[in-house]
Amino acid sequence: MIKIMHFLLILPISVLLFASSALGGHFEGSITSPTLMHLAGSLKIGGEVAIAGDEIGIFDKSGKILGVFVVKKKGIYGDVAITGDDYLTDEQEGAMEGETLEISVWQKSTNREYSGGDLYISSPAEGESIYTSYPRELLQFEAGTFYFLNIEVY
C-alpha cells in the first residue's frame, strides 16, 4: 500500500517534468502543459542521415515554440513532446486542438535552418521512397496522439 501511495505521489511530479518542452541549442523556449502530442521518426538532411546535435523545432502559427528535439542517435528524432494549451488556465500557452503546426529543422554543422518547402515528409507506411511536399495543414495538434513521420530536408 505504501509503495502504491509513493508511486501516486511521484507520478504527477514526473508528468510535469516531462511535459515541458525541451531546450535545444538553436531552438529555445519552454512551455509546461498537461496536454501533449508526440512525434518521432527518421530525419535526413541533404540525403544524409541527421547527426547528433541537429534539431527539430515545432511551432504554432505565431512562431511560438511548442516542442524541440536535439538528435542524439544518427538519423532518428523523437520523442518530441509538443505542448498544447493548458485547459486549466485562462491564458493560451500552447497549441489549440486542430491548430496547424509548423516544423523547422536546424543543421548544426552548417548552422542552417530549414522549413516549409525545404521539408518533405512521409509516414513510415508510405515507405522510404515516397515523399510528398510538406503541406502546412498536414500536421495539426491532436492531444494524446503519437505520430511517426519521416522528414527529409532538400
PDB file of C-alpha atoms in Angstrom:
ATOM      1  CA  MET A   1       0.000   0.000   0.000  1.00  0.00           C
ATOM      2  CA  ILE A   2       2.825   2.418   0.853  1.00  0.00           C
ATOM      3  CA  LYS A   3       4.525   1.648  -2.490  1.00  0.00           C
ATOM      4  CA  ILE A   4       1.319   2.471  -4.374  1.00  0.00           C
ATOM      5  CA  MET A   5       0.884   5.756  -2.490  1.00  0.00           C
ATOM      6  CA  HIS A   6       4.550   6.650  -3.149  1.00  0.00           C
ATOM      7  CA  PHE A   7       4.012   5.973  -6.872  1.00  0.00           C
ATOM      8  CA  LEU A   8       0.852   8.093  -6.925  1.00  0.00           C
ATOM      9  CA  LEU A   9       2.697  10.998  -5.298  1.00  0.00           C
ATOM     10  CA  ILE A  10       5.699  10.768  -7.656  1.00  0.00           C
ATOM     11  CA  LEU A  11       3.674  10.335 -10.868  1.00  0.00           C
ATOM     12  CA  PRO A  12       2.280  13.916 -11.070  1.00  0.00           C
ATOM     13  CA  ILE A  13       5.753  15.367 -10.477  1.00  0.00           C
ATOM     14  CA  SER A  14       7.220  13.164 -13.241  1.00  0.00           C
ATOM     15  CA  VAL A  15       4.471  14.200 -15.662  1.00  0.00           C
ATOM     16  CA  LEU A  16       5.184  17.890 -15.051  1.00  0.00           C
ATOM     17  CA  LEU A  17       8.906  17.409 -15.539  1.00  0.00           C
ATOM     18  CA  PHE A  18       8.442  15.618 -18.860  1.00  0.00           C
ATOM     19  CA  ALA A  19       5.532  17.747 -20.099  1.00  0.00           C
ATOM     20  CA  SER A  20       7.793  20.733 -20.561  1.00  0.00           C
ATOM     21  CA  SER A  21       9.290  21.404 -23.996  1.00  0.00           C
ATOM     22  CA  ALA A  22      12.969  20.566 -24.132  1.00  0.00           C
ATOM     23  CA  LEU A  23      15.548  23.250 -24.702  1.00  0.00           C
ATOM     24  CA  GLY A  24      17.805  22.876 -27.683  1.00  0.00           C
ATOM     25  CA  GLY A  25      20.978  24.677 -28.642  1.00  0.00           C
ATOM     26  CA  HIS A  26      19.338  26.518 -31.543  1.00  0.00           C
ATOM     27  CA  PHE A  27      15.601  26.443 -30.886  1.00  0.00           C
ATOM     28  CA  GLU A  28      14.834  27.869 -27.465  1.00  0.00           C
ATOM     29  CA  GLY A  29      11.713  28.143 -25.377  1.00  0.00           C
ATOM     30  CA  SER A  30       9.834  26.201 -22.797  1.00  0.00           C
ATOM     31  CA  ILE A  31       6.150  25.650 -22.099  1.00  0.00           C
ATOM     32  CA  THR A  32       4.739  23.364 -19.433  1.00  0.00           C
ATOM     33  CA  SER A  33       1.328  21.795 -20.033  1.00  0.00           C
ATOM     34  CA  PRO A  34      -0.525  18.609 -19.146  1.00  0.00           C
ATOM     35  CA  THR A  35      -1.777  18.465 -22.772  1.00  0.00           C
ATOM     36  CA  LEU A  36       0.696  16.800 -25.148  1.00  0.00           C
ATOM     37  CA  MET A  37       1.087  15.380 -28.644  1.00  0.00           C
ATOM     38  CA  HIS A  38       4.155  13.324 -29.618  1.00  0.00           C
ATOM     39  CA  LEU A  39       6.234  12.994 -32.780  1.00  0.00           C
ATOM     40  CA  ALA A  40       9.115  10.693 -33.773  1.00  0.00           C
ATOM     41  CA  GLY A  41      10.686   9.269 -36.917  1.00  0.00           C
ATOM     42  CA  SER A  42      13.669   9.378 -39.222  1.00  0.00           C
ATOM     43  CA  LEU A  43      15.478  12.556 -40.262  1.00  0.00           C
ATOM     44  CA  LYS A  44      17.680  13.123 -43.318  1.00  0.00           C
ATOM     45  CA  ILE A  45      19.312  16.386 -44.342  1.00  0.00           C
ATOM     46  CA  GLY A  46      20.580  16.660 -47.929  1.00  0.00           C
ATOM     47  CA  GLY A  47      20.321  12.902 -48.441  1.00  0.00           C
ATOM     48  CA  GLU A  48      22.432  12.114 -45.366  1.00  0.00           C
ATOM     49  CA  VAL A  49      21.110  10.934 -42.019  1.00  0.00           C
ATOM     50  CA  ALA A  50      20.921  13.671 -39.399  1.00  0.00           C
ATOM     51  CA  ILE A  51      23.728  13.612 -36.850  1.00  0.00           C
ATOM     52  CA  ALA A  52      23.947  14.332 -33.135  1.00  0.00           C
ATOM     53  CA  GLY A  53      23.290  18.000 -32.454  1.00  0.00           C
ATOM     54  CA  ASP A  54      20.872  18.610 -35.349  1.00  0.00           C
ATOM     55  CA  GLU A  55      17.479  19.816 -34.111  1.00  0.00           C
ATOM     56  CA  ILE A  56      13.781  19.765 -34.875  1.00  0.00           C
ATOM     57  CA  GLY A  57      11.542  22.565 -33.652  1.00  0.00           C
ATOM     58  CA  ILE A  58       7.751  22.544 -33.656  1.00  0.00           C
ATOM     59  CA  PHE A  59       5.955  25.913 -33.677  1.00  0.00           C
ATOM     60  CA  ASP A  60       2.442  27.316 -33.722  1.00  0.00           C
ATOM     61  CA  LYS A  61       1.326  29.710 -36.471  1.00  0.00           C
ATOM     62  CA  SER A  62       2.535  32.723 -34.471  1.00  0.00           C
ATOM     63  CA  GLY A  63       6.045  31.251 -34.184  1.00  0.00           C
ATOM     64  CA  LYS A  64       5.810  30.190 -30.539  1.00  0.00           C
ATOM     65  CA  ILE A  65       7.986  27.157 -29.787  1.00  0.00           C
ATOM     66  CA  LEU A  66       5.896  24.131 -28.739  1.00  0.00           C
ATOM     67  CA  GLY A  67       8.491  21.371 -28.816  1.00  0.00           C
ATOM     68  CA  VAL A  68      12.182  20.757 -29.504  1.00  0.00           C
ATOM     69  CA  PHE A  69      14.257  17.649 -30.025  1.00  0.00           C
ATOM     70  CA  VAL A  70      18.048  17.507 -30.326  1.00  0.00           C
ATOM     71  CA  VAL A  71      19.186  14.469 -32.349  1.00  0.00           C
ATOM     72  CA  LYS A  72      21.203  12.044 -30.249  1.00  0.00           C
ATOM     73  CA  LYS A  73      21.234   8.960 -32.484  1.00  0.00           C
ATOM     74  CA  LYS A  74      22.086   9.263 -36.193  1.00  0.00           C
ATOM     75  CA  GLY A  75      19.046   9.586 -38.416  1.00  0.00           C
ATOM     76  CA  ILE A  76      16.425   9.422 -35.666  1.00  0.00           C
ATOM     77  CA  TYR A  77      14.448  12.117 -33.888  1.00  0.00           C
ATOM     78  CA  GLY A  78      11.863  11.939 -31.141  1.00  0.00           C
ATOM     79  CA  ASP A  79      10.065  11.677 -28.916  1.00  0.00           C
ATOM     80  CA  VAL A  80       9.212  15.341 -29.452  1.00  0.00           C
ATOM     81  CA  ALA A  81       6.666  16.333 -26.804  1.00  0.00           C
ATOM     82  CA  ILE A  82       4.531  19.060 -28.388  1.00  0.00           C
ATOM     83  CA  THR A  83       2.707  21.146 -25.821  1.00  0.00           C
ATOM     84  CA  GLY A  84      -0.933  22.014 -26.159  1.00  0.00           C
ATOM     85  CA  ASP A  85      -2.894  24.636 -24.335  1.00  0.00           C
ATOM     86  CA  ASP A  86      -3.253  24.095 -20.591  1.00  0.00           C
ATOM     87  CA  TYR A  87      -7.025  23.965 -20.237  1.00  0.00           C
ATOM     88  CA  LEU A  88      -6.708  24.731 -16.509  1.00  0.00           C
ATOM     89  CA  THR A  89      -5.650  28.342 -17.179  1.00  0.00           C
ATOM     90  CA  ASP A  90      -7.288  31.304 -18.929  1.00  0.00           C
ATOM     91  CA  GLU A  91      -4.127  32.089 -20.918  1.00  0.00           C
ATOM     92  CA  GLN A  92      -3.328  30.234 -24.158  1.00  0.00           C
ATOM     93  CA  GLU A  93       0.125  28.720 -23.596  1.00  0.00           C
ATOM     94  CA  GLY A  94       0.320  26.019 -26.273  1.00  0.00           C
ATOM     95  CA  ALA A  95      -1.428  24.751 -29.393  1.00  0.00           C
ATOM     96  CA  MET A  96      -5.190  24.541 -29.560  1.00  0.00           C
ATOM     97  CA  GLU A  97      -6.859  21.307 -30.702  1.00  0.00           C
ATOM     98  CA  GLY A  98      -6.738  21.156 -34.522  1.00  0.00           C
ATOM     99  CA  GLU A  99      -4.259  24.040 -34.835  1.00  0.00           C
ATOM    100  CA  THR A 100      -1.759  23.734 -37.695  1.00  0.00           C
ATOM    101  CA  LEU A 101       1.821  23.148 -36.552  1.00  0.00           C
ATOM    102  CA  GLU A 102       4.998  24.252 -38.311  1.00  0.00           C
ATOM    103  CA  ILE A 103       8.167  22.122 -38.437  1.00  0.00           C
ATOM    104  CA  SER A 104      11.695  23.527 -38.709  1.00  0.00           C
ATOM    105  CA  VAL A 105      14.964  21.606 -38.900  1.00  0.00           C
ATOM    106  CA  TRP A 106      18.342  23.065 -37.930  1.00  0.00           C
ATOM    107  CA  GLN A 107      21.570  21.505 -39.154  1.00  0.00           C
ATOM    108  CA  LYS A 108      24.312  22.101 -36.623  1.00  0.00           C
ATOM    109  CA  SER A 109      27.279  21.567 -38.975  1.00  0.00           C
ATOM    110  CA  THR A 110      26.122  24.310 -41.381  1.00  0.00           C
ATOM    111  CA  ASN A 111      24.187  26.443 -38.870  1.00  0.00           C
ATOM    112  CA  ARG A 112      21.304  26.442 -41.369  1.00  0.00           C
ATOM    113  CA  GLU A 113      17.584  26.310 -40.626  1.00  0.00           C
ATOM    114  CA  TYR A 114      15.090  24.674 -42.991  1.00  0.00           C
ATOM    115  CA  SER A 115      11.283  24.915 -43.010  1.00  0.00           C
ATOM    116  CA  GLY A 116       8.222  24.950 -45.279  1.00  0.00           C
ATOM    117  CA  GLY A 117       9.044  23.952 -48.864  1.00  0.00           C
ATOM    118  CA  ASP A 118      12.520  22.695 -47.870  1.00  0.00           C
ATOM    119  CA  LEU A 119      10.904  19.791 -45.989  1.00  0.00           C
ATOM    120  CA  TYR A 120       9.392  16.610 -47.374  1.00  0.00           C
ATOM    121  CA  ILE A 121       7.557  14.247 -45.071  1.00  0.00           C
ATOM    122  CA  SER A 122       6.055  10.782 -45.209  1.00  0.00           C
ATOM    123  CA  SER A 123       4.592   8.333 -42.797  1.00  0.00           C
ATOM    124  CA  PRO A 124       6.509   5.055 -42.349  1.00  0.00           C
ATOM    125  CA  ALA A 125       3.620   3.219 -44.008  1.00  0.00           C
ATOM    126  CA  GLU A 126       4.280   5.123 -47.255  1.00  0.00           C
ATOM    127  CA  GLY A 127       7.835   3.838 -47.455  1.00  0.00           C
ATOM    128  CA  GLU A 128      11.225   5.470 -47.729  1.00  0.00           C
ATOM    129  CA  SER A 129      10.939   6.352 -51.427  1.00  0.00           C
ATOM    130  CA  ILE A 130       7.586   8.134 -51.380  1.00  0.00           C
ATOM    131  CA  TYR A 131       7.840  11.697 -50.140  1.00  0.00           C
ATOM    132  CA  THR A 132       5.315  14.413 -50.691  1.00  0.00           C
ATOM    133  CA  SER A 133       5.868  18.127 -50.449  1.00  0.00           C
ATOM    134  CA  TYR A 134       5.331  19.429 -46.914  1.00  0.00           C
ATOM    135  CA  PRO A 135       1.796  20.819 -46.795  1.00  0.00           C
ATOM    136  CA  ARG A 136       1.392  23.313 -43.965  1.00  0.00           C
ATOM    137  CA  GLU A 137      -2.001  21.923 -42.964  1.00  0.00           C
ATOM    138  CA  LEU A 138      -0.792  18.319 -42.703  1.00  0.00           C
ATOM    139  CA  LEU A 139       0.343  18.379 -39.111  1.00  0.00           C
ATOM    140  CA  GLN A 140      -2.371  19.533 -36.746  1.00  0.00           C
ATOM    141  CA  PHE A 141      -2.310  19.383 -32.971  1.00  0.00           C
ATOM    142  CA  GLU A 142      -4.240  16.415 -31.576  1.00  0.00           C
ATOM    143  CA  ALA A 143      -3.818  15.938 -27.843  1.00  0.00           C
ATOM    144  CA  GLY A 144      -2.834  12.444 -26.763  1.00  0.00           C
ATOM    145  CA  THR A 145      -1.640  11.273 -30.189  1.00  0.00           C
ATOM    146  CA  PHE A 146       1.765   9.895 -31.244  1.00  0.00           C
ATOM    147  CA  TYR A 147       2.745  10.289 -34.896  1.00  0.00           C
ATOM    148  CA  PHE A 148       5.654   8.687 -36.732  1.00  0.00           C
ATOM    149  CA  LEU A 149       6.834  10.963 -39.557  1.00  0.00           C
ATOM    150  CA  ASN A 150       9.923  10.620 -41.696  1.00  0.00           C
ATOM    151  CA  ILE A 151      11.361  14.034 -42.530  1.00  0.00           C
ATOM    152  CA  GLU A 152      13.818  14.758 -45.320  1.00  0.00           C
ATOM    153  CA  VAL A 153      15.382  18.165 -45.992  1.00  0.00           C
ATOM    154  CA  TYR A 154      16.487  19.166 -49.515  1.00  0.00           C
TER     155      TYR A 154
END
